[in-house]
PDB file of C-alpha atoms in Angstrom:
ATOM      1  CA  ASP A  17      12.334 -16.448 -10.654  1.00  0.00           C
ATOM      2  CA  ALA A  18      11.335 -18.190  -7.422  1.00  0.00           C
ATOM      3  CA  GLY A  19      10.546 -15.935  -4.516  1.00  0.00           C
ATOM      4  CA  VAL A  20      11.112 -16.641  -0.839  1.00  0.00           C
ATOM      5  CA  THR A  21       9.389 -19.820   0.298  1.00  0.00           C
ATOM      6  CA  GLN A  22       8.632 -21.005   3.827  1.00  0.00           C
ATOM      7  CA  SER A  23       7.368 -24.245   5.304  1.00  0.00           C
ATOM      8  CA  PRO A  24       5.146 -25.264   6.875  1.00  0.00           C
ATOM      9  CA  THR A  25       2.344 -22.749   6.371  1.00  0.00           C
ATOM     10  CA  HIS A  26       0.682 -23.476   9.697  1.00  0.00           C
ATOM     11  CA  LEU A  27       1.812 -25.364  12.759  1.00  0.00           C
ATOM     12  CA  ILE A  28       0.246 -26.215  16.108  1.00  0.00           C
ATOM     13  CA  LYS A  29       2.515 -27.210  18.999  1.00  0.00           C
ATOM     14  CA  THR A  30       2.175 -27.786  22.736  1.00  0.00           C
ATOM     15  CA  ARG A  31       3.988 -25.814  25.435  1.00  0.00           C
ATOM     16  CA  GLY A  32       7.448 -27.219  26.097  1.00  0.00           C
ATOM     17  CA  GLN A  33       7.848 -28.755  22.653  1.00  0.00           C
ATOM     18  CA  GLN A  34      10.418 -27.805  20.057  1.00  0.00           C
ATOM     19  CA  VAL A  35       9.738 -26.553  16.527  1.00  0.00           C
ATOM     20  CA  THR A  36      11.737 -26.104  13.316  1.00  0.00           C
ATOM     21  CA  LEU A  37      10.711 -23.695  10.596  1.00  0.00           C
ATOM     22  CA  ARG A  38      12.285 -23.622   7.146  1.00  0.00           C
ATOM     23  CA  CYS A  39      13.048 -20.932   4.591  1.00  0.00           C
ATOM     24  CA  SER A  40      14.429 -20.939   1.061  1.00  0.00           C
ATOM     25  CA  PRO A  41      15.683 -17.554  -0.127  1.00  0.00           C
ATOM     26  CA  LYS A  42      14.860 -15.809  -3.362  1.00  0.00           C
ATOM     27  CA  SER A  43      16.973 -17.049  -6.257  1.00  0.00           C
ATOM     28  CA  GLY A  44      20.378 -15.358  -6.192  1.00  0.00           C
ATOM     29  CA  HIS A  45      20.145 -14.196  -2.563  1.00  0.00           C
ATOM     30  CA  ASP A  46      22.672 -15.289   0.037  1.00  0.00           C
ATOM     31  CA  THR A  47      21.359 -13.768   3.284  1.00  0.00           C
ATOM     32  CA  VAL A  48      18.380 -14.806   5.378  1.00  0.00           C
ATOM     33  CA  SER A  49      16.738 -12.863   8.219  1.00  0.00           C
ATOM     34  CA  TRP A  50      14.033 -14.113  10.560  1.00  0.00           C
ATOM     35  CA  TYR A  51      11.267 -12.061  12.181  1.00  0.00           C
ATOM     36  CA  GLN A  52       8.511 -12.751  14.678  1.00  0.00           C
ATOM     37  CA  GLN A  53       5.208 -10.924  14.237  1.00  0.00           C
ATOM     38  CA  ALA A  54       2.683 -11.115  17.068  1.00  0.00           C
ATOM     39  CA  LEU A  55      -0.940 -10.369  16.284  1.00  0.00           C
ATOM     40  CA  GLY A  56      -1.532  -6.659  15.712  1.00  0.00           C
ATOM     41  CA  GLN A  57       2.136  -5.710  15.904  1.00  0.00           C
ATOM     42  CA  GLY A  58       4.987  -5.089  13.522  1.00  0.00           C
ATOM     43  CA  PRO A  59       7.630  -7.727  12.823  1.00  0.00           C
ATOM     44  CA  GLN A  60      10.423  -8.049  15.399  1.00  0.00           C
ATOM     45  CA  PHE A  61      13.922  -8.926  14.170  1.00  0.00           C
ATOM     46  CA  ILE A  62      15.212 -12.260  15.525  1.00  0.00           C
ATOM     47  CA  PHE A  63      18.518 -12.779  13.695  1.00  0.00           C
ATOM     48  CA  GLN A  64      20.276 -12.727  10.337  1.00  0.00           C
ATOM     49  CA  TYR A  65      22.405 -15.426   8.708  1.00  0.00           C
ATOM     50  CA  TYR A  66      25.117 -14.871   6.128  1.00  0.00           C
ATOM     51  CA  GLU A  67      27.847 -17.284   5.062  1.00  0.00           C
ATOM     52  CA  GLU A  68      26.331 -19.883   7.396  1.00  0.00           C
ATOM     53  CA  GLU A  69      26.918 -17.702  10.465  1.00  0.00           C
ATOM     54  CA  GLU A  70      24.650 -15.617  12.657  1.00  0.00           C
ATOM     55  CA  ARG A  71      25.614 -11.989  11.943  1.00  0.00           C
ATOM     56  CA  GLN A  72      23.134  -9.918  13.936  1.00  0.00           C
ATOM     57  CA  ARG A  73      20.667 -10.820  16.636  1.00  0.00           C
ATOM     58  CA  GLY A  74      17.670  -9.081  18.116  1.00  0.00           C
ATOM     59  CA  ASN A  75      16.426  -9.259  21.695  1.00  0.00           C
ATOM     60  CA  PHE A  76      15.380 -12.887  21.705  1.00  0.00           C
ATOM     61  CA  PRO A  77      16.416 -15.580  24.217  1.00  0.00           C
ATOM     62  CA  ASP A  78      18.739 -18.451  23.416  1.00  0.00           C
ATOM     63  CA  ARG A  79      15.710 -20.691  22.974  1.00  0.00           C
ATOM     64  CA  PHE A  80      15.663 -19.203  19.474  1.00  0.00           C
ATOM     65  CA  SER A  81      18.436 -20.578  17.308  1.00  0.00           C
ATOM     66  CA  GLY A  82      19.068 -20.933  13.631  1.00  0.00           C
ATOM     67  CA  HIS A  83      21.130 -22.435  10.929  1.00  0.00           C
ATOM     68  CA  GLN A  84      22.045 -21.628   7.347  1.00  0.00           C
ATOM     69  CA  PHE A  85      22.988 -24.308   4.860  1.00  0.00           C
ATOM     70  CA  PRO A  86      25.510 -24.119   2.004  1.00  0.00           C
ATOM     71  CA  ASN A  87      22.635 -23.610  -0.466  1.00  0.00           C
ATOM     72  CA  TYR A  88      21.641 -20.493   1.588  1.00  0.00           C
ATOM     73  CA  SER A  89      18.410 -21.989   2.900  1.00  0.00           C
ATOM     74  CA  SER A  90      17.821 -21.556   6.606  1.00  0.00           C
ATOM     75  CA  GLU A  91      16.072 -23.047   9.616  1.00  0.00           C
ATOM     76  CA  LEU A  92      14.699 -21.383  12.720  1.00  0.00           C
ATOM     77  CA  ASN A  93      14.504 -23.548  15.827  1.00  0.00           C
ATOM     78  CA  VAL A  94      12.573 -22.683  18.947  1.00  0.00           C
ATOM     79  CA  ASN A  95      12.991 -24.839  22.067  1.00  0.00           C
ATOM     80  CA  ALA A  96      10.792 -25.102  25.164  1.00  0.00           C
ATOM     81  CA  LEU A  97       7.867 -23.375  23.481  1.00  0.00           C
ATOM     82  CA  LEU A  98       5.840 -20.852  25.471  1.00  0.00           C
ATOM     83  CA  LEU A  99       2.324 -19.634  24.802  1.00  0.00           C
ATOM     84  CA  GLY A 100       3.856 -16.252  23.983  1.00  0.00           C
ATOM     85  CA  ASP A 101       5.764 -17.776  21.071  1.00  0.00           C
ATOM     86  CA  SER A 102       2.500 -17.978  19.127  1.00  0.00           C
ATOM     87  CA  ALA A 103       3.027 -15.665  16.165  1.00  0.00           C
ATOM     88  CA  LEU A 104       3.616 -15.359  12.450  1.00  0.00           C
ATOM     89  CA  TYR A 105       7.254 -16.145  11.689  1.00  0.00           C
ATOM     90  CA  LEU A 106       8.588 -14.384   8.633  1.00  0.00           C
ATOM     91  CA  CYS A 107      11.696 -15.070   6.662  1.00  0.00           C
ATOM     92  CA  ALA A 108      13.330 -12.428   4.473  1.00  0.00           C
ATOM     93  CA  SER A 109      16.176 -12.799   2.019  1.00  0.00           C
ATOM     94  CA  SER A 110      18.586 -10.293   0.536  1.00  0.00           C
ATOM     95  CA  LEU A 111      21.689 -10.154  -1.592  1.00  0.00           C
ATOM     96  CA  GLY A 112      24.217  -9.293   1.079  1.00  0.00           C
ATOM     97  CA  ALA A 113      24.266  -8.986   4.840  1.00  0.00           C
ATOM     98  CA  GLY A 114      23.819  -6.090   7.210  1.00  0.00           C
ATOM     99  CA  GLY A 115      20.393  -4.919   8.313  1.00  0.00           C
ATOM    100  CA  LEU A 116      18.754  -3.157   5.393  1.00  0.00           C
ATOM    101  CA  SER A 117      21.979  -2.561   3.503  1.00  0.00           C
ATOM    102  CA  TYR A 118      20.290  -4.547   0.785  1.00  0.00           C
ATOM    103  CA  GLU A 119      16.576  -4.659  -0.041  1.00  0.00           C
ATOM    104  CA  GLN A 120      14.795  -7.472   1.788  1.00  0.00           C
ATOM    105  CA  TYR A 121      12.140  -9.711   0.269  1.00  0.00           C
ATOM    106  CA  PHE A 122       9.734 -11.599   2.524  1.00  0.00           C
ATOM    107  CA  GLY A 123       8.197 -15.038   2.374  1.00  0.00           C
ATOM    108  CA  PRO A 124       4.545 -15.793   3.136  1.00  0.00           C
ATOM    109  CA  GLY A 125       5.287 -16.749   6.736  1.00  0.00           C
ATOM    110  CA  THR A 126       4.610 -19.676   9.058  1.00  0.00           C
ATOM    111  CA  ARG A 127       1.754 -19.283  11.517  1.00  0.00           C
ATOM    112  CA  LEU A 128       2.750 -20.987  14.786  1.00  0.00           C
ATOM    113  CA  THR A 129       0.153 -21.643  17.464  1.00  0.00           C
ATOM    114  CA  VAL A 130       1.308 -22.896  20.868  1.00  0.00           C
ATOM    115  CA  THR A 131      -1.389 -24.455  23.054  1.00  0.00           C
TER     116      THR A 131
ATOM    117  CA  GLY B  50      17.035   1.496  20.785  1.00  0.00           C
ATOM    118  CA  ILE B  51      15.601   3.435  17.890  1.00  0.00           C
ATOM    119  CA  GLN B  52      11.880   4.244  17.980  1.00  0.00           C
ATOM    120  CA  VAL B  53       9.845   4.180  14.773  1.00  0.00           C
ATOM    121  CA  GLU B  54       6.403   5.717  14.954  1.00  0.00           C
ATOM    122  CA  GLN B  55       3.870   5.702  12.138  1.00  0.00           C
ATOM    123  CA  SER B  56       0.818   7.875  11.719  1.00  0.00           C
ATOM    124  CA  PRO B  57      -2.048   7.689  11.504  1.00  0.00           C
ATOM    125  CA  PRO B  58      -2.479   4.274  13.163  1.00  0.00           C
ATOM    126  CA  ASP B  59      -5.776   3.715  11.346  1.00  0.00           C
ATOM    127  CA  LEU B  60      -7.184   5.223   8.172  1.00  0.00           C
ATOM    128  CA  ILE B  61     -10.438   4.692   6.295  1.00  0.00           C
ATOM    129  CA  LEU B  62     -10.657   6.042   2.755  1.00  0.00           C
ATOM    130  CA  GLN B  63     -13.297   6.175   0.093  1.00  0.00           C
ATOM    131  CA  GLU B  64     -12.129   4.547  -3.123  1.00  0.00           C
ATOM    132  CA  GLY B  65     -10.440   7.154  -5.300  1.00  0.00           C
ATOM    133  CA  ALA B  66      -9.208   9.303  -2.416  1.00  0.00           C
ATOM    134  CA  ASN B  67      -5.572  10.231  -1.788  1.00  0.00           C
ATOM    135  CA  SER B  68      -3.625   9.758   1.454  1.00  0.00           C
ATOM    136  CA  THR B  69      -0.274  10.400   3.093  1.00  0.00           C
ATOM    137  CA  LEU B  70       1.263   8.011   5.608  1.00  0.00           C
ATOM    138  CA  ARG B  71       4.118   9.144   7.818  1.00  0.00           C
ATOM    139  CA  CYS B  72       7.058   7.345   9.415  1.00  0.00           C
ATOM    140  CA  ASN B  73       9.101   9.147  12.094  1.00  0.00           C
ATOM    141  CA  PHE B  74      12.289   7.703  13.536  1.00  0.00           C
ATOM    142  CA  SER B  75      14.133   8.780  16.648  1.00  0.00           C
ATOM    143  CA  ASP B  76      17.705   8.357  15.443  1.00  0.00           C
ATOM    144  CA  SER B  77      19.687   8.579  12.238  1.00  0.00           C
ATOM    145  CA  VAL B  78      19.236   5.688   9.831  1.00  0.00           C
ATOM    146  CA  ASN B  79      21.229   4.159   7.030  1.00  0.00           C
ATOM    147  CA  ASN B  80      18.365   2.596   5.145  1.00  0.00           C
ATOM    148  CA  LEU B  81      14.583   2.585   5.033  1.00  0.00           C
ATOM    149  CA  GLN B  82      12.070   0.345   3.340  1.00  0.00           C
ATOM    150  CA  TRP B  83       8.249   0.559   2.974  1.00  0.00           C
ATOM    151  CA  PHE B  84       6.062  -2.551   2.923  1.00  0.00           C
ATOM    152  CA  HIS B  85       2.398  -3.375   2.435  1.00  0.00           C
ATOM    153  CA  GLN B  86       1.126  -6.345   4.414  1.00  0.00           C
ATOM    154  CA  ASN B  87      -1.938  -7.817   2.759  1.00  0.00           C
ATOM    155  CA  PRO B  88      -4.771  -9.488   4.716  1.00  0.00           C
ATOM    156  CA  TRP B  89      -3.065 -12.875   4.294  1.00  0.00           C
ATOM    157  CA  GLY B  90       0.092 -11.663   6.034  1.00  0.00           C
ATOM    158  CA  GLN B  91       2.370 -11.362   3.014  1.00  0.00           C
ATOM    159  CA  LEU B  92       4.762  -8.413   3.203  1.00  0.00           C
ATOM    160  CA  ILE B  93       5.099  -6.805  -0.205  1.00  0.00           C
ATOM    161  CA  ASN B  94       7.973  -4.481  -1.041  1.00  0.00           C
ATOM    162  CA  LEU B  95       6.916  -0.993  -1.989  1.00  0.00           C
ATOM    163  CA  PHE B  96      10.036   1.163  -1.823  1.00  0.00           C
ATOM    164  CA  TYR B  97      13.658   0.893  -0.770  1.00  0.00           C
ATOM    165  CA  ILE B  98      14.314   4.548  -0.067  1.00  0.00           C
ATOM    166  CA  PRO B  99      17.133   5.649   2.265  1.00  0.00           C
ATOM    167  CA  SER B 100      16.742   9.198   0.944  1.00  0.00           C
ATOM    168  CA  GLY B 101      15.095  11.168  -1.819  1.00  0.00           C
ATOM    169  CA  THR B 102      11.878  10.503  -3.708  1.00  0.00           C
ATOM    170  CA  LYS B 103      10.677   7.523  -5.716  1.00  0.00           C
ATOM    171  CA  GLN B 104       7.474   6.839  -7.602  1.00  0.00           C
ATOM    172  CA  ASN B 105       5.829   3.638  -8.746  1.00  0.00           C
ATOM    173  CA  GLY B 106       2.456   4.069 -10.392  1.00  0.00           C
ATOM    174  CA  ARG B 107      -0.057   5.467  -7.909  1.00  0.00           C
ATOM    175  CA  LEU B 108       2.429   5.253  -5.050  1.00  0.00           C
ATOM    176  CA  SER B 109       5.331   7.492  -4.238  1.00  0.00           C
ATOM    177  CA  ALA B 110       7.630   7.910  -1.252  1.00  0.00           C
ATOM    178  CA  THR B 111       9.928  10.561   0.102  1.00  0.00           C
ATOM    179  CA  THR B 112      12.570  10.183   2.811  1.00  0.00           C
ATOM    180  CA  VAL B 113      14.194  13.192   4.474  1.00  0.00           C
ATOM    181  CA  ALA B 114      16.851  11.425   6.499  1.00  0.00           C
ATOM    182  CA  THR B 115      18.250  14.637   8.028  1.00  0.00           C
ATOM    183  CA  GLU B 116      14.819  15.392   9.533  1.00  0.00           C
ATOM    184  CA  ARG B 117      14.164  11.750  10.458  1.00  0.00           C
ATOM    185  CA  TYR B 118      10.964  11.037   8.578  1.00  0.00           C
ATOM    186  CA  SER B 119       9.585   9.356   5.500  1.00  0.00           C
ATOM    187  CA  LEU B 120       6.260   9.778   3.734  1.00  0.00           C
ATOM    188  CA  LEU B 121       4.267   7.342   1.617  1.00  0.00           C
ATOM    189  CA  TYR B 122       1.703   8.828  -0.782  1.00  0.00           C
ATOM    190  CA  ILE B 123      -1.167   6.790  -2.144  1.00  0.00           C
ATOM    191  CA  SER B 124      -3.198   8.406  -4.902  1.00  0.00           C
ATOM    192  CA  SER B 125      -6.535   7.281  -6.346  1.00  0.00           C
ATOM    193  CA  SER B 126      -6.813   4.545  -3.726  1.00  0.00           C
ATOM    194  CA  GLN B 127      -8.331   1.176  -4.607  1.00  0.00           C
ATOM    195  CA  THR B 128      -9.856  -1.513  -2.392  1.00  0.00           C
ATOM    196  CA  THR B 129      -6.792  -3.675  -3.073  1.00  0.00           C
ATOM    197  CA  ASP B 130      -4.688  -1.055  -1.255  1.00  0.00           C
ATOM    198  CA  SER B 131      -6.284  -2.170   2.028  1.00  0.00           C
ATOM    199  CA  GLY B 132      -3.970  -3.718   4.587  1.00  0.00           C
ATOM    200  CA  VAL B 133      -1.231  -2.565   6.918  1.00  0.00           C
ATOM    201  CA  TYR B 134       1.634  -0.360   5.790  1.00  0.00           C
ATOM    202  CA  PHE B 135       4.965  -0.644   7.588  1.00  0.00           C
ATOM    203  CA  CYS B 136       8.178   1.268   7.339  1.00  0.00           C
ATOM    204  CA  ALA B 137      11.377  -0.464   8.466  1.00  0.00           C
ATOM    205  CA  VAL B 138      14.709   1.153   9.232  1.00  0.00           C
ATOM    206  CA  GLU B 139      18.292   0.173   9.836  1.00  0.00           C
ATOM    207  CA  ASN B 140      19.832   2.578  12.311  1.00  0.00           C
ATOM    208  CA  SER B 141      23.300   3.937  11.663  1.00  0.00           C
ATOM    209  CA  GLY B 142      26.363   3.571  13.871  1.00  0.00           C
ATOM    210  CA  GLY B 143      27.351   0.031  12.998  1.00  0.00           C
ATOM    211  CA  TYR B 144      24.336  -1.515  14.728  1.00  0.00           C
ATOM    212  CA  GLN B 145      22.663  -3.054  11.739  1.00  0.00           C
ATOM    213  CA  LYS B 146      19.473  -4.413  13.215  1.00  0.00           C
ATOM    214  CA  VAL B 147      16.189  -3.749  11.511  1.00  0.00           C
ATOM    215  CA  THR B 148      13.342  -2.044  13.349  1.00  0.00           C
ATOM    216  CA  PHE B 149       9.805  -1.964  12.009  1.00  0.00           C
ATOM    217  CA  GLY B 150       7.398   0.874  12.667  1.00  0.00           C
ATOM    218  CA  THR B 151       4.084   0.628  14.467  1.00  0.00           C
ATOM    219  CA  GLY B 152       2.148   0.361  11.202  1.00  0.00           C
ATOM    220  CA  THR B 153      -0.795   2.157   9.578  1.00  0.00           C
ATOM    221  CA  LYS B 154      -3.902   0.069   8.995  1.00  0.00           C
ATOM    222  CA  LEU B 155      -5.660   1.255   5.842  1.00  0.00           C
ATOM    223  CA  GLN B 156      -9.158   0.323   4.788  1.00  0.00           C
ATOM    224  CA  VAL B 157     -10.413   1.481   1.397  1.00  0.00           C
ATOM    225  CA  ILE B 158     -14.157   1.231   1.000  1.00  0.00           C
ATOM    226  CA  PRO B 159     -16.042   1.190  -2.334  1.00  0.00           C
TER     227      PRO B 159
END
């Protein structure tokens, strides 16, 4: 039973560039949530995708956007990168949408460094 | 928005000792989950526990939703228990965003 996978593992980008992160959910799951975790802090909710639509969104600017594909995998896009976007980006999947209505399982994360 | 505070923020234990971690939340919640984040950043599910008590080996958790807190018990701690423990909540009222707590950093020494 494959768990949640994310790619790439690490990424270095320059201010102003754009980045795309990818996530494949745990087998059988249909909902993907994205989180940003700055160093020394807890994860911050970015948004959740279900049925290829954004269902909930945290307090993140429009520079953060996403997409969910018919096979339930998801992408997180960040435009016009800022130094403050440097963080660990975590993807979580669940069987069903709505916050923690269903238990979430996390991937290993993508470490993004913006220079 | 809802505030989720965890205590203590840091904890050092001798191997074999027991500990209790606490998660307080400022508003009513629908659901609550406990995670262990290992030194490599992986978040590992411990308990999905909106209310009541659950046990899994050396770990157990209790959530008293009416009093707005949850407790995580670790017994006979091992060095592999080291890392950061987070609780995460979904507040009630139709606003289904997830909020993580401030975390407890645990170090278990031999």
